[in-house]
Short mmCIF file of C-alpha atoms in Angstrom, two decimals:
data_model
loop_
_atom_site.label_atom_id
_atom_site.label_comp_id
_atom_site.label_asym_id
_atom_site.label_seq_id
_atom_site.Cartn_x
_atom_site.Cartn_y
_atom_site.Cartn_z
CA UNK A 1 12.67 12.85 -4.76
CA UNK A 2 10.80 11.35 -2.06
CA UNK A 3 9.99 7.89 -2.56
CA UNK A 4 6.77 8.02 -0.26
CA UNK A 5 4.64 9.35 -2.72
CA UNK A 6 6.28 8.50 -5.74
CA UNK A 7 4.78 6.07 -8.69
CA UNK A 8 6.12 2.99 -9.92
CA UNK A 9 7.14 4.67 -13.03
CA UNK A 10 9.17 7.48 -11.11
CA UNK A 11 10.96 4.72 -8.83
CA UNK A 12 11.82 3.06 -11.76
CA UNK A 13 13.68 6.04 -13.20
CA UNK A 14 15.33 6.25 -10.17
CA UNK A 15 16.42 2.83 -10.04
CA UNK A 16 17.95 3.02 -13.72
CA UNK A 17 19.57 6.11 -13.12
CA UNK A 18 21.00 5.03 -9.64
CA UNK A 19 19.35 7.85 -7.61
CA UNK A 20 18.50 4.99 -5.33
CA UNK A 21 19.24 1.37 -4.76
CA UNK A 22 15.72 -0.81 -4.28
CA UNK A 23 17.36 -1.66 -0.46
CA UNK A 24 17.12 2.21 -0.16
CA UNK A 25 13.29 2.13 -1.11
CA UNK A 26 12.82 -0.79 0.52
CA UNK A 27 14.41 0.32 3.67
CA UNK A 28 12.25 3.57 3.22
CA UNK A 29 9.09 1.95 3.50
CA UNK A 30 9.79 -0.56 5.74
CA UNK A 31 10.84 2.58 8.46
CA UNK A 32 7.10 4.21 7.78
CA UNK A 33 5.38 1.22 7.93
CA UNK A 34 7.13 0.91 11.42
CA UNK A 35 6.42 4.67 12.46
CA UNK A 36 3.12 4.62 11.30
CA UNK A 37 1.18 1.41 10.73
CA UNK A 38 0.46 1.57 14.65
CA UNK A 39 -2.15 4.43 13.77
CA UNK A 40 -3.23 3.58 10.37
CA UNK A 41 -3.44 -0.40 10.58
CA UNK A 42 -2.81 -0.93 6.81
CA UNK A 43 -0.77 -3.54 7.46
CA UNK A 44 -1.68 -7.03 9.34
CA UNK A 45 1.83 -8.60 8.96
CA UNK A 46 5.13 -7.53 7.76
CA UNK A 47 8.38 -9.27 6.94
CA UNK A 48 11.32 -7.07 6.58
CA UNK A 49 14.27 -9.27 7.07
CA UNK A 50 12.87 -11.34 3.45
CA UNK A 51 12.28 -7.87 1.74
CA UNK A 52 15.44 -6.88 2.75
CA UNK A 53 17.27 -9.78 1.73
CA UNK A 54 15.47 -9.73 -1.46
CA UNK A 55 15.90 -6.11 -2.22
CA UNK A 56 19.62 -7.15 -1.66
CA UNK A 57 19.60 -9.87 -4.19
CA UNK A 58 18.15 -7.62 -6.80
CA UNK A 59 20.24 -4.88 -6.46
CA UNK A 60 23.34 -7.32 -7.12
CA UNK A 61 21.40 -8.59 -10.09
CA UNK A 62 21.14 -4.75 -11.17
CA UNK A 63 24.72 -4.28 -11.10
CA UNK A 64 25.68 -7.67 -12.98
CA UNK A 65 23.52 -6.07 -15.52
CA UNK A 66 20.41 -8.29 -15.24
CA UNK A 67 16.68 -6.66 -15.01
CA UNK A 68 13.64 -8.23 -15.23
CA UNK A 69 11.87 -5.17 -16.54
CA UNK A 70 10.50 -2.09 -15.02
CA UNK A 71 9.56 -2.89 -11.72
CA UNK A 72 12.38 -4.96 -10.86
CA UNK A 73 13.16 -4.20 -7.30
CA UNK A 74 10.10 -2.05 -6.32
CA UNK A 75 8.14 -2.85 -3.07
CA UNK A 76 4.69 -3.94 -3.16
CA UNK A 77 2.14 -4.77 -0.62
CA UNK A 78 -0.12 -7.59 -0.99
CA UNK A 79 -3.88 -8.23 0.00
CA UNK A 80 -4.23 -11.08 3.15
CA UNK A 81 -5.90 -13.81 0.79
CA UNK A 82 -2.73 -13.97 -1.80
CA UNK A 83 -0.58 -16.83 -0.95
CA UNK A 84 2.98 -16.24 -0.55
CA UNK A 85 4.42 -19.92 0.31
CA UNK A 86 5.36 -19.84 4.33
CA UNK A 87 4.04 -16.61 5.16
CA UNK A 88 0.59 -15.94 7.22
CA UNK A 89 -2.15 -15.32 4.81
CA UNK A 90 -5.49 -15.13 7.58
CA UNK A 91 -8.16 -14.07 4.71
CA UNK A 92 -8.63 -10.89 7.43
CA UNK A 93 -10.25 -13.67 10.05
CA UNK A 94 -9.30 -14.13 13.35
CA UNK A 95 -10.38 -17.19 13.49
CA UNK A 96 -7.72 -18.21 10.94
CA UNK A 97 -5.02 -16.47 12.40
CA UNK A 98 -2.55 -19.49 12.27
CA UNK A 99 -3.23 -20.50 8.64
CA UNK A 100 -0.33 -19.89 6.21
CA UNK A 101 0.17 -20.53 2.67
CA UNK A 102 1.58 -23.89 1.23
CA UNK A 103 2.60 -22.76 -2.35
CA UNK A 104 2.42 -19.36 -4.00
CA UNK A 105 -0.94 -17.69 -5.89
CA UNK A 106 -0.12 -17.73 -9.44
CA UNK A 107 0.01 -13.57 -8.87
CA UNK A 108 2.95 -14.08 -5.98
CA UNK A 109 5.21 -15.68 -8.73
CA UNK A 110 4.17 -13.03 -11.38
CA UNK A 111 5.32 -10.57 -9.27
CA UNK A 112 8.29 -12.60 -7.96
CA UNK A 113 9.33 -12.91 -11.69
CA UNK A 114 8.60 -9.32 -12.39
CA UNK A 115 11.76 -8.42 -9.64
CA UNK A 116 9.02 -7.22 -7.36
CA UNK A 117 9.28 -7.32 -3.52
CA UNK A 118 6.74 -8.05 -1.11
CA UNK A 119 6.85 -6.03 1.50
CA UNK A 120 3.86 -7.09 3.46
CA UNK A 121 0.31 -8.25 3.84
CA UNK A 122 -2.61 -5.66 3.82
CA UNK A 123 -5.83 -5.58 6.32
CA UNK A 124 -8.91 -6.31 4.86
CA UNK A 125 -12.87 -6.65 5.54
CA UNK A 126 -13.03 -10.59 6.47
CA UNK A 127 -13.16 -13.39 4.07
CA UNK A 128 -13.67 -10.10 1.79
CA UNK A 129 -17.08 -9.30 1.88
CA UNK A 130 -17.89 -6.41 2.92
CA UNK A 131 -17.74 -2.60 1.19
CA UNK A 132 -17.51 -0.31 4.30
CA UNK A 133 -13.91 -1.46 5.19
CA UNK A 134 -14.52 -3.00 8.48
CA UNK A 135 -13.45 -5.58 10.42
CA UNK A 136 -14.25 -5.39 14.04
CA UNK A 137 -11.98 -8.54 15.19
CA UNK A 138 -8.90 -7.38 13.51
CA UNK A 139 -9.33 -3.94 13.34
CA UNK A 140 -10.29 -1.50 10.84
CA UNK A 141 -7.53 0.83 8.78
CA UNK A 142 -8.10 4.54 9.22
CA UNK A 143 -8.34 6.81 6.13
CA UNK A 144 -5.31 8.45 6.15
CA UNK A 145 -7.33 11.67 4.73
CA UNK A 146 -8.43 12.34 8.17
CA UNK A 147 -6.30 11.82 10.94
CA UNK A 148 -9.43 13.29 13.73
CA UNK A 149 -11.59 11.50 12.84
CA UNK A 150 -11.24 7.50 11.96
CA UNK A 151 -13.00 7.25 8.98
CA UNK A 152 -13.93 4.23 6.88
CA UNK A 153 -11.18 3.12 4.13
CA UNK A 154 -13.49 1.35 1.93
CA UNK A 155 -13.59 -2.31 1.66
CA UNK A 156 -12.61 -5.32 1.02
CA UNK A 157 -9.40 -4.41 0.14
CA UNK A 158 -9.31 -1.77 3.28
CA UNK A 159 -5.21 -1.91 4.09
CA UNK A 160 -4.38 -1.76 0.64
CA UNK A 161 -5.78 1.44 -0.32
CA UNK A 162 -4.64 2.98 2.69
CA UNK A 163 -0.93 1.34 2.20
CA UNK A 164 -0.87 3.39 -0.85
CA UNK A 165 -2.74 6.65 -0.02
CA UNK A 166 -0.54 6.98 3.09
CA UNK A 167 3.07 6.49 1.31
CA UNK A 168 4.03 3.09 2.80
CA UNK A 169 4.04 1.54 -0.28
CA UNK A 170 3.90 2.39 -3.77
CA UNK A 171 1.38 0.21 -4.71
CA UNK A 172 -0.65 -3.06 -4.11
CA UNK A 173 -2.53 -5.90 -4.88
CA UNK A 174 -6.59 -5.69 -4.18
CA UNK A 175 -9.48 -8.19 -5.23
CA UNK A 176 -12.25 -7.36 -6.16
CA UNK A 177 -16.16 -9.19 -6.49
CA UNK A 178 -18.31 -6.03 -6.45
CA UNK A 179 -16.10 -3.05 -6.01
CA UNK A 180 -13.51 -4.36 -3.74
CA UNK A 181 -10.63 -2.99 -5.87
CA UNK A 182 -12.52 0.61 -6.93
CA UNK A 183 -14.33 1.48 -3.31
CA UNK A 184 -10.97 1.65 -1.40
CA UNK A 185 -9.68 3.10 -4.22
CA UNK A 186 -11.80 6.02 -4.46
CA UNK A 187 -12.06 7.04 -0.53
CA UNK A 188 -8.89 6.76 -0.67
CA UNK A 189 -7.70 8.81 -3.37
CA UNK A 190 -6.03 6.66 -5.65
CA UNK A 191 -6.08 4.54 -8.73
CA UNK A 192 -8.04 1.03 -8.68
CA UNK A 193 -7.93 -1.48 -12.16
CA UNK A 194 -10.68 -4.27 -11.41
CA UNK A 195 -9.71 -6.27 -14.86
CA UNK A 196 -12.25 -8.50 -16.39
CA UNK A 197 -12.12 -12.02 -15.10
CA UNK A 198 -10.16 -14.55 -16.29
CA UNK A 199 -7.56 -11.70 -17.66
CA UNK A 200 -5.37 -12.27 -13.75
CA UNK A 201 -5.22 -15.77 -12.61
CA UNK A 202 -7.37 -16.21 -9.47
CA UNK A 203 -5.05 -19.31 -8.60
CA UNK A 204 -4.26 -19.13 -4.77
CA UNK A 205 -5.84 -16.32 -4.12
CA UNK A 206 -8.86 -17.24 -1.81
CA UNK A 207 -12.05 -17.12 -3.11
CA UNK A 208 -15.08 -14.90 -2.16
CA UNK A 209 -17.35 -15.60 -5.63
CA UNK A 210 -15.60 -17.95 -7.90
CA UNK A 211 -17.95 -16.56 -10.59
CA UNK A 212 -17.38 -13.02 -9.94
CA UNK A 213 -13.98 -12.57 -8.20
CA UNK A 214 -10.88 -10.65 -9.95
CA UNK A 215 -7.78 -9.35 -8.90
CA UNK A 216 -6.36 -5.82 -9.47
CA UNK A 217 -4.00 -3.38 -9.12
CA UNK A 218 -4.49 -0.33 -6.60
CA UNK A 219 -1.69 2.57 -7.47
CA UNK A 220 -1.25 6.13 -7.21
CA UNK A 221 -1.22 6.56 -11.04
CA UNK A 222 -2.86 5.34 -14.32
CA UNK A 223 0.02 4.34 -15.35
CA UNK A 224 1.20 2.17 -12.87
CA UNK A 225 -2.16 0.45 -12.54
CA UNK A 226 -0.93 -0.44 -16.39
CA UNK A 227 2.31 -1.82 -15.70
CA UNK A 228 1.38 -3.97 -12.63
CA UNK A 229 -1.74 -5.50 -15.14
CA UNK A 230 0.24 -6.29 -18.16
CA UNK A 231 3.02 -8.10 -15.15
CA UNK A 232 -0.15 -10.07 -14.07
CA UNK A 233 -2.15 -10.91 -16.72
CA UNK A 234 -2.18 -14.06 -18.99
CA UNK A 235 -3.24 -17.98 -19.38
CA UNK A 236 -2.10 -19.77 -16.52
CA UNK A 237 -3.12 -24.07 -16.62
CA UNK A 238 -4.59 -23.52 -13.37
CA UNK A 239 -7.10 -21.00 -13.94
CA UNK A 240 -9.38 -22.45 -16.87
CA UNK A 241 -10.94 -18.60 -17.59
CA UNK A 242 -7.65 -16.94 -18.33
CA UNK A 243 -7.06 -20.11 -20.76
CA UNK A 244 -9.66 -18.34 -22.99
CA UNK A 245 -8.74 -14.55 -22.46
CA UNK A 246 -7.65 -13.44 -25.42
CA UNK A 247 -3.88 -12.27 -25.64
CA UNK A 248 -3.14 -8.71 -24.08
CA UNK A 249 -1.13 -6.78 -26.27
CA UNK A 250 1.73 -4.90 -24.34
CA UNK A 251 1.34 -1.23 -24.21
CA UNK A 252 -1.92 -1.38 -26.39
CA UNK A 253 -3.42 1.54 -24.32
CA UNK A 254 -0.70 4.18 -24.84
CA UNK A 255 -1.86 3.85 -28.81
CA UNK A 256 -4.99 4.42 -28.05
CA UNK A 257 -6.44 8.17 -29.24
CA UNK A 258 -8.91 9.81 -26.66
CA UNK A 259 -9.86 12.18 -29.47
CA UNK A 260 -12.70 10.95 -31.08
CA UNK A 261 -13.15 8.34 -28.29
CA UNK A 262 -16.68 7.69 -28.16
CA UNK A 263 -17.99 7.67 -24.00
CA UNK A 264 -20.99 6.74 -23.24
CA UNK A 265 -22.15 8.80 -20.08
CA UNK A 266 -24.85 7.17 -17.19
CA UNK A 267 -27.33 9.52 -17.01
CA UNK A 268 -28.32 11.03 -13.57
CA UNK A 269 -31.93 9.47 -13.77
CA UNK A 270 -30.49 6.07 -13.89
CA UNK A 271 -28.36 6.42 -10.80
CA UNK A 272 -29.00 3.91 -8.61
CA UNK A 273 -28.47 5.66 -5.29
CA UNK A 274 -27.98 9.30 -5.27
CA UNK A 275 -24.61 10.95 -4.93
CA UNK A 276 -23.92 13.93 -2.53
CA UNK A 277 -23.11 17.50 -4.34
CA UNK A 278 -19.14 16.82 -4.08
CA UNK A 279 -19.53 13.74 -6.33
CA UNK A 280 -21.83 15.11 -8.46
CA UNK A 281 -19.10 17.95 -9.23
CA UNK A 282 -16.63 15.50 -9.59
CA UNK A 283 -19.04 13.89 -11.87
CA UNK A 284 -19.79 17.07 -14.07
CA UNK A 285 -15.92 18.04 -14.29
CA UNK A 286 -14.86 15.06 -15.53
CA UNK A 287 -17.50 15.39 -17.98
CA UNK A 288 -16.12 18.83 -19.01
CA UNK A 289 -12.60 17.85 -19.07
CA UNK A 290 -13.66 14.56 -21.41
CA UNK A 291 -15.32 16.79 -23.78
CA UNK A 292 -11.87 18.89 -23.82
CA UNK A 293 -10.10 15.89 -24.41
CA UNK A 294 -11.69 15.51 -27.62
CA UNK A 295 -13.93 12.65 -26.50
CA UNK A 296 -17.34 12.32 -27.93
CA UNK A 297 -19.39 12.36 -24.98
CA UNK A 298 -23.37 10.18 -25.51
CA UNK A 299 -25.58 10.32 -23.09
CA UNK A 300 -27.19 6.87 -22.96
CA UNK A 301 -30.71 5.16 -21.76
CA UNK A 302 -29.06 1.95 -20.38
CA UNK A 303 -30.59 -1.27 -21.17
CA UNK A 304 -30.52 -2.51 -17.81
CA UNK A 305 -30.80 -1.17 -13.84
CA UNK A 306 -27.92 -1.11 -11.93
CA UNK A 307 -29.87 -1.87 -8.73
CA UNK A 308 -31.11 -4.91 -10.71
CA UNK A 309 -27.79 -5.87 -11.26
CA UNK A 310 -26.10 -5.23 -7.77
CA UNK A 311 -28.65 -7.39 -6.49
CA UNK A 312 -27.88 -10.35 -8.63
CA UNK A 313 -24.51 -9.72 -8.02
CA UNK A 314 -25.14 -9.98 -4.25
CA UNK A 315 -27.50 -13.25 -4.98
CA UNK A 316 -24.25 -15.02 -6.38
CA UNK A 317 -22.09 -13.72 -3.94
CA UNK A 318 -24.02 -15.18 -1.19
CA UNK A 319 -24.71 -18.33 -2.40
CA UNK A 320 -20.68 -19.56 -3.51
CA UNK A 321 -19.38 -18.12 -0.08
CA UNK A 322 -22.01 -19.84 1.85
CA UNK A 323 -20.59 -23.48 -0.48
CA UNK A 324 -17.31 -22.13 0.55
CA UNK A 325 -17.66 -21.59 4.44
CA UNK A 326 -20.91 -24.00 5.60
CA UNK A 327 -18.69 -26.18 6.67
CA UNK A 328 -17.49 -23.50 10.33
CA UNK A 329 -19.93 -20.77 9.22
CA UNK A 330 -22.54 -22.05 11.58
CA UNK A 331 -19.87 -22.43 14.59
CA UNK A 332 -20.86 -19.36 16.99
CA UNK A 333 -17.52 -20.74 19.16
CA UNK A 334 -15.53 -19.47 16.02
CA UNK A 335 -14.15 -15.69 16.07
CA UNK A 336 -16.00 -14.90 13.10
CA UNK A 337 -17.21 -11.64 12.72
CA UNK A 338 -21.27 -10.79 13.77
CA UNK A 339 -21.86 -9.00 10.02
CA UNK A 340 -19.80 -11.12 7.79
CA UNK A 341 -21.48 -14.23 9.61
CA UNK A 342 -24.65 -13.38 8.46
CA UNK A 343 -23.85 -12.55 5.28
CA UNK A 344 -22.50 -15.48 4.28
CA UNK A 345 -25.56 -17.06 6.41
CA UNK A 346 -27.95 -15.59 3.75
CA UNK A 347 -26.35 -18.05 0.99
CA UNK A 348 -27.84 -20.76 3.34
CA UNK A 349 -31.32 -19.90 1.53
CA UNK A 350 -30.75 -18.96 -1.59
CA UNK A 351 -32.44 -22.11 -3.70
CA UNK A 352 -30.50 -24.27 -6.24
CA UNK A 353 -33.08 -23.04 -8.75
CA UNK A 354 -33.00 -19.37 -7.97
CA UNK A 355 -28.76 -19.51 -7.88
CA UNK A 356 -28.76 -21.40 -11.50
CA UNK A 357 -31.37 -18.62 -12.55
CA UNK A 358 -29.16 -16.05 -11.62
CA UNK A 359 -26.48 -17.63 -13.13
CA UNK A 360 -28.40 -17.90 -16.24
CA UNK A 361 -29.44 -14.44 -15.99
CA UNK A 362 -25.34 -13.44 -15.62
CA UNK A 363 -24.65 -15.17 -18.62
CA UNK A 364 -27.25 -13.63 -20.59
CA UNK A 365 -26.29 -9.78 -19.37
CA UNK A 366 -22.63 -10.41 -20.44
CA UNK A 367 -23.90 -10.48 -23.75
CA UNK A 368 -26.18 -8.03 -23.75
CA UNK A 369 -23.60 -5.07 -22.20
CA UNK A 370 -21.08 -6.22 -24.92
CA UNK A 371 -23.28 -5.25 -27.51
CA UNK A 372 -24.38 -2.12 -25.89
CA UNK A 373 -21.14 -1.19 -25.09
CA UNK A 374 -19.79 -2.13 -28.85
CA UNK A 375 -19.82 1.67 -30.04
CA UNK A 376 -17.98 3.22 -26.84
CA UNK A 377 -14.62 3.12 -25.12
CA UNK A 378 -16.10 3.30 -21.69
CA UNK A 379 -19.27 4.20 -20.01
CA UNK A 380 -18.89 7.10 -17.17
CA UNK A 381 -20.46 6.40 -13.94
CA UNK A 382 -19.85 7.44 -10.16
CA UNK A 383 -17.31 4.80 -8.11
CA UNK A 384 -19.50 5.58 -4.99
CA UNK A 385 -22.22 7.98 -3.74
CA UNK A 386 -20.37 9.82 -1.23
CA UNK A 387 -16.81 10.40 0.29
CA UNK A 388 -15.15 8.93 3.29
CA UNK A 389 -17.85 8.76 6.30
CA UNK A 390 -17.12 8.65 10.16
CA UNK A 391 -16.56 5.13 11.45
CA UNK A 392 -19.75 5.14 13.52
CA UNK A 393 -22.03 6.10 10.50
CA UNK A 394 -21.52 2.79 9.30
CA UNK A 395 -24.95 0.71 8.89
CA UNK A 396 -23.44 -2.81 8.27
CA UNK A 397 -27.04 -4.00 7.17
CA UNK A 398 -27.02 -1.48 4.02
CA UNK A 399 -24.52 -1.39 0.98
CA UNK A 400 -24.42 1.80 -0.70
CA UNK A 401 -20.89 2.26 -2.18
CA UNK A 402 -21.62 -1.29 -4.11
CA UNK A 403 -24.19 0.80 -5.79
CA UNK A 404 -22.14 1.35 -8.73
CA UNK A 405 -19.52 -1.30 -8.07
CA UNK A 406 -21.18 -4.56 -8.45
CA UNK A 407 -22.89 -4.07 -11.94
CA UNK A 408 -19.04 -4.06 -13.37
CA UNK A 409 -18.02 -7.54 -12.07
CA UNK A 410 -21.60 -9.06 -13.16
CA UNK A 411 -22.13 -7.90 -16.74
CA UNK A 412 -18.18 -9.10 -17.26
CA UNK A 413 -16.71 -5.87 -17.84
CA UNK A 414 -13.86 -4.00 -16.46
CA UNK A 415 -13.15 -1.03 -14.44
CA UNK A 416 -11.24 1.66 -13.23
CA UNK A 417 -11.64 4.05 -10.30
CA UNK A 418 -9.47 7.35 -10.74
CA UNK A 419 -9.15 10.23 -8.68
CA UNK A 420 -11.52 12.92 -9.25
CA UNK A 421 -10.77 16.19 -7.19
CA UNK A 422 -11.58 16.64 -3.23
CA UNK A 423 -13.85 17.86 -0.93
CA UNK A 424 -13.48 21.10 0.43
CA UNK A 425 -12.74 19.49 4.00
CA UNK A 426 -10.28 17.33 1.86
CA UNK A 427 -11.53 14.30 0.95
CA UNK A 428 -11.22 12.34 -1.77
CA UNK A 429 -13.48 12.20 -5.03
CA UNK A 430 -13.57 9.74 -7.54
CA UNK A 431 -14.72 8.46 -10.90
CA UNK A 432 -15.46 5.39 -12.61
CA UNK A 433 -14.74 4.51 -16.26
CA UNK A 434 -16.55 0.96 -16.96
CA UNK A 435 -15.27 -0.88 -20.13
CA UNK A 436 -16.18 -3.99 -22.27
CA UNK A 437 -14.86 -7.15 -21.50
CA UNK A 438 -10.78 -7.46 -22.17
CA UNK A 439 -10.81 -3.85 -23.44
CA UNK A 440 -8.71 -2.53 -20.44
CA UNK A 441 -6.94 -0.47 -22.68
CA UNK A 442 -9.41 1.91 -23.55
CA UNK A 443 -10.22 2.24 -20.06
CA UNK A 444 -6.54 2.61 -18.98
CA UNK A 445 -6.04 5.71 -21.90
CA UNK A 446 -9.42 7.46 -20.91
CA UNK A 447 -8.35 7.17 -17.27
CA UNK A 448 -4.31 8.55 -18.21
CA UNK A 449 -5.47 11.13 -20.23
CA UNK A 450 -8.15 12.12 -17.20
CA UNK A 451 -5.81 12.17 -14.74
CA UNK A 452 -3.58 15.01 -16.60
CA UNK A 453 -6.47 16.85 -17.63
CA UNK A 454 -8.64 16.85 -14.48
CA UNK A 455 -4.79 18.45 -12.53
CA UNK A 456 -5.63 17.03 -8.92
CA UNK A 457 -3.51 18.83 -6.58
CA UNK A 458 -0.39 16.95 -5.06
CA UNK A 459 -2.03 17.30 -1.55
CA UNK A 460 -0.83 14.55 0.96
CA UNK A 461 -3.10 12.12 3.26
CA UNK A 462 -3.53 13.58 6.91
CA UNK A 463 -4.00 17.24 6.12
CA UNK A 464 -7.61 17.41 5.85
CA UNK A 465 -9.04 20.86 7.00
CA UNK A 466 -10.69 21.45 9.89
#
């Protein structure tokens, strides 16, 4: 087996039945993140003398006979706004290049106790706002899908999907405020969980939207999306909202039936933005293979516009990361990059009254999508309107693949972006399952049972067709 490409689950197998030792894997990725990060810039900072040594450690543990469950000793990479105490954590910014982390996030010492080993920290868009990937100060990851043409990875979480789709690790750690989790995800070609907040502890994690911020797994399976979750989620004292999560039940998902499943399906007239022909037959075959499944597929008027709602998304967005930066924001001495500048700028005059309307307004949809969504296990919708596009299409003053990502994190819900087929030239394609608040499990069984049924080929990043 090669370990590039393998899941989390498949390492794991390999740990238990000592086809490898976790330095092995460790030492594996660590050699293509050297050969390779150079071109792909998925990475913004690596330390491979601690992975090592902790790979080390946990192999020793491994042989006294102590495991901390199924992803002890397994690399991971990690977004740049988690703290990891000691190490350089730069929120993507140049102008915070020398800031570094004085304790752990509450998600470094889940993984930590999970055995896991953090292999490195991931490029991303700066201070995480942003969908197109980009970051023109610290550079912007190439897809891996085309290796002529640099192509946008999707944002914010732009070295993390590309860690992932490109084999130097087996899986990270995105956030996620509109789509930051499920953009990359999808133009990438792998599997994105954005969880509904207050199920992941946002402690130490820098903020973008304390209102609308979550933190999620980005894998090449289903399945390992799943297992990284349940390692994440629960109360934690310093995060208030997961105090009132309710309690996730372990492995809840894999009892979960898709026959019968009821799936409500967003009909094309309420599309927000229009998708291009290759999503739209991504679209229609996951329809077909849903139906096969056994799922009871309604096509449903929704009770609310998703352009609406991506708006008031943005509105909130604005507004908390203008509180957040005002303070340097304003400083044109400070390398701060010319797009995320003024988007943070346009927080600076958004009223007190029209922010606590919106607010209001958030509250108010919660509600309202939990009941609609009462009858279903998901609602189908695109992840974004079109695949990969060359780095100089990008219009930085438009935000298209939010379309369908920032509805999610407003109305409360979760989500999950799973691979949906390819282009002909050999990009990705992707889908979006959108569930009810804490009910990641129906989600997470609708998008395992996809991903057998919809058979995408094993094709690896970098042989795109001419």
């Amino acid at each position: 087996m090669d370990p590039s490409f393998a899941s989390l689950a498949e390492l794991s197998q390999a740990l238990r039945a000592g086809a490898f030792t976790s330095t092995d894997i460790v030492r594996h990725f660590l050699d293509r993140i050297n050969a390779m990060n150079g071109t792909l810039g998925a990475f913004v900072g690596v330390n491979a003398e601690r992975a090592m040594e902790m790979a080390e450690g946990l192999d020793k543990l491994r042989a006294s006979g102590v495991v901390y469950g199924p992803l002890h000793g397994l690399p991971i990479a990690v977004k740049d706004l988690v703290d990891w105490q000691d190490e350089p954590c730069s929120v993507g910014s140049a102008a915070w290049k020398e800031r570094r982390s004085q304790s752990d996030a509450t998600v470094m010492r889940k993984l930590l106790a999970a055995g896991m080993i953090p292999i490195g920290r991931t490029a991303m868009v700066e201070f995480a706002f942003g969908g197109w990937g980009t970051n023109p100060l610290c550079g912007t990851p190439r897809n891996p899908w085309d290796m002529q043409e640099h192509r946008i990875p999707g944002g914010s979480s732009s070295g993390s999907g590309v860690a992932v789709a490109a084999g130097l690790a087996p899986a990270a750690i995105g956030s996620d405020t509109g789509g930051s989790v499920r953009i990359p995800a999808a133009l990438t070609g792998i599997a994105g969980l954005k969880p509904t907040y207050g199920r992941i502890s946002l402690k130490g994690c820098f903020p973008l939207s304390g209102t609308l911020d979550s933190v999620g797994p980005m894998t090449r399976t289903v399945e390992d999306a799943a297992l990284l979750f349940e390692a994440l989620a629960g109360p934690d004292a310093d995060d208030p909202a997961t105090l009132i999560a309710p309690e996730l039940e372990a492995d809840a998902w894999r009892r979960l039936h898709v026959e019968g499943m009821r799936v409500a399906v967003m009909r094309e007239e309420d599309f927000p933005i229009a998708i291009d022909p290759d999503c739209q037959s991504a679209y229609d075959r996951t329809k077909a293979a849903l139906a096969d499944l056994g799922a009871h597929l309604v096509p449903v008027e929704l009770p609310f516009s998703f352009n609406e709602l991506t708006e008031r998304n943005g509105r909130i967005i604005a507004a908390e990361s203008y509180a957040i930066h005002r303070d340097y924001i304003h400083d044109e001495r400070l390398a701060i990059g010319p797009y995320v500048r003024q988007r943070i700028l346009g927080g600076a005059n958004i009223s007190a009254k029209d922010y606590l309307a919106t607010l209001a307004d958030h509250r108010r949809m919660k509600k309202a999508y939990d009941a609609f969504m009462q009858p279903y296990g998901a609602l189908l919708t695109p992840t974004v309107p079109f695949p990969a596009v060359p780095l100089f299409e990008v219009d930085e003053q438009s935000f298209p693949l939010a379309a369908y990502g920032r509805p999610a994190n407003y109305v409360g819900g979760c989500g999950l972006a799973l691979p949906a087929g390819f282009t002909e030239t050999g990009l990705p394609l992707s889908i979006q399952l959108m569930g009810r608040a804490f009910d990641e499990a129906s989600v997470i069984a609708l998008g395992h049972a996809l991903e057998k049924a919809l058979s995408v080929p094993a094709r690896r990043p970098g042989t795109m067709a001419a």
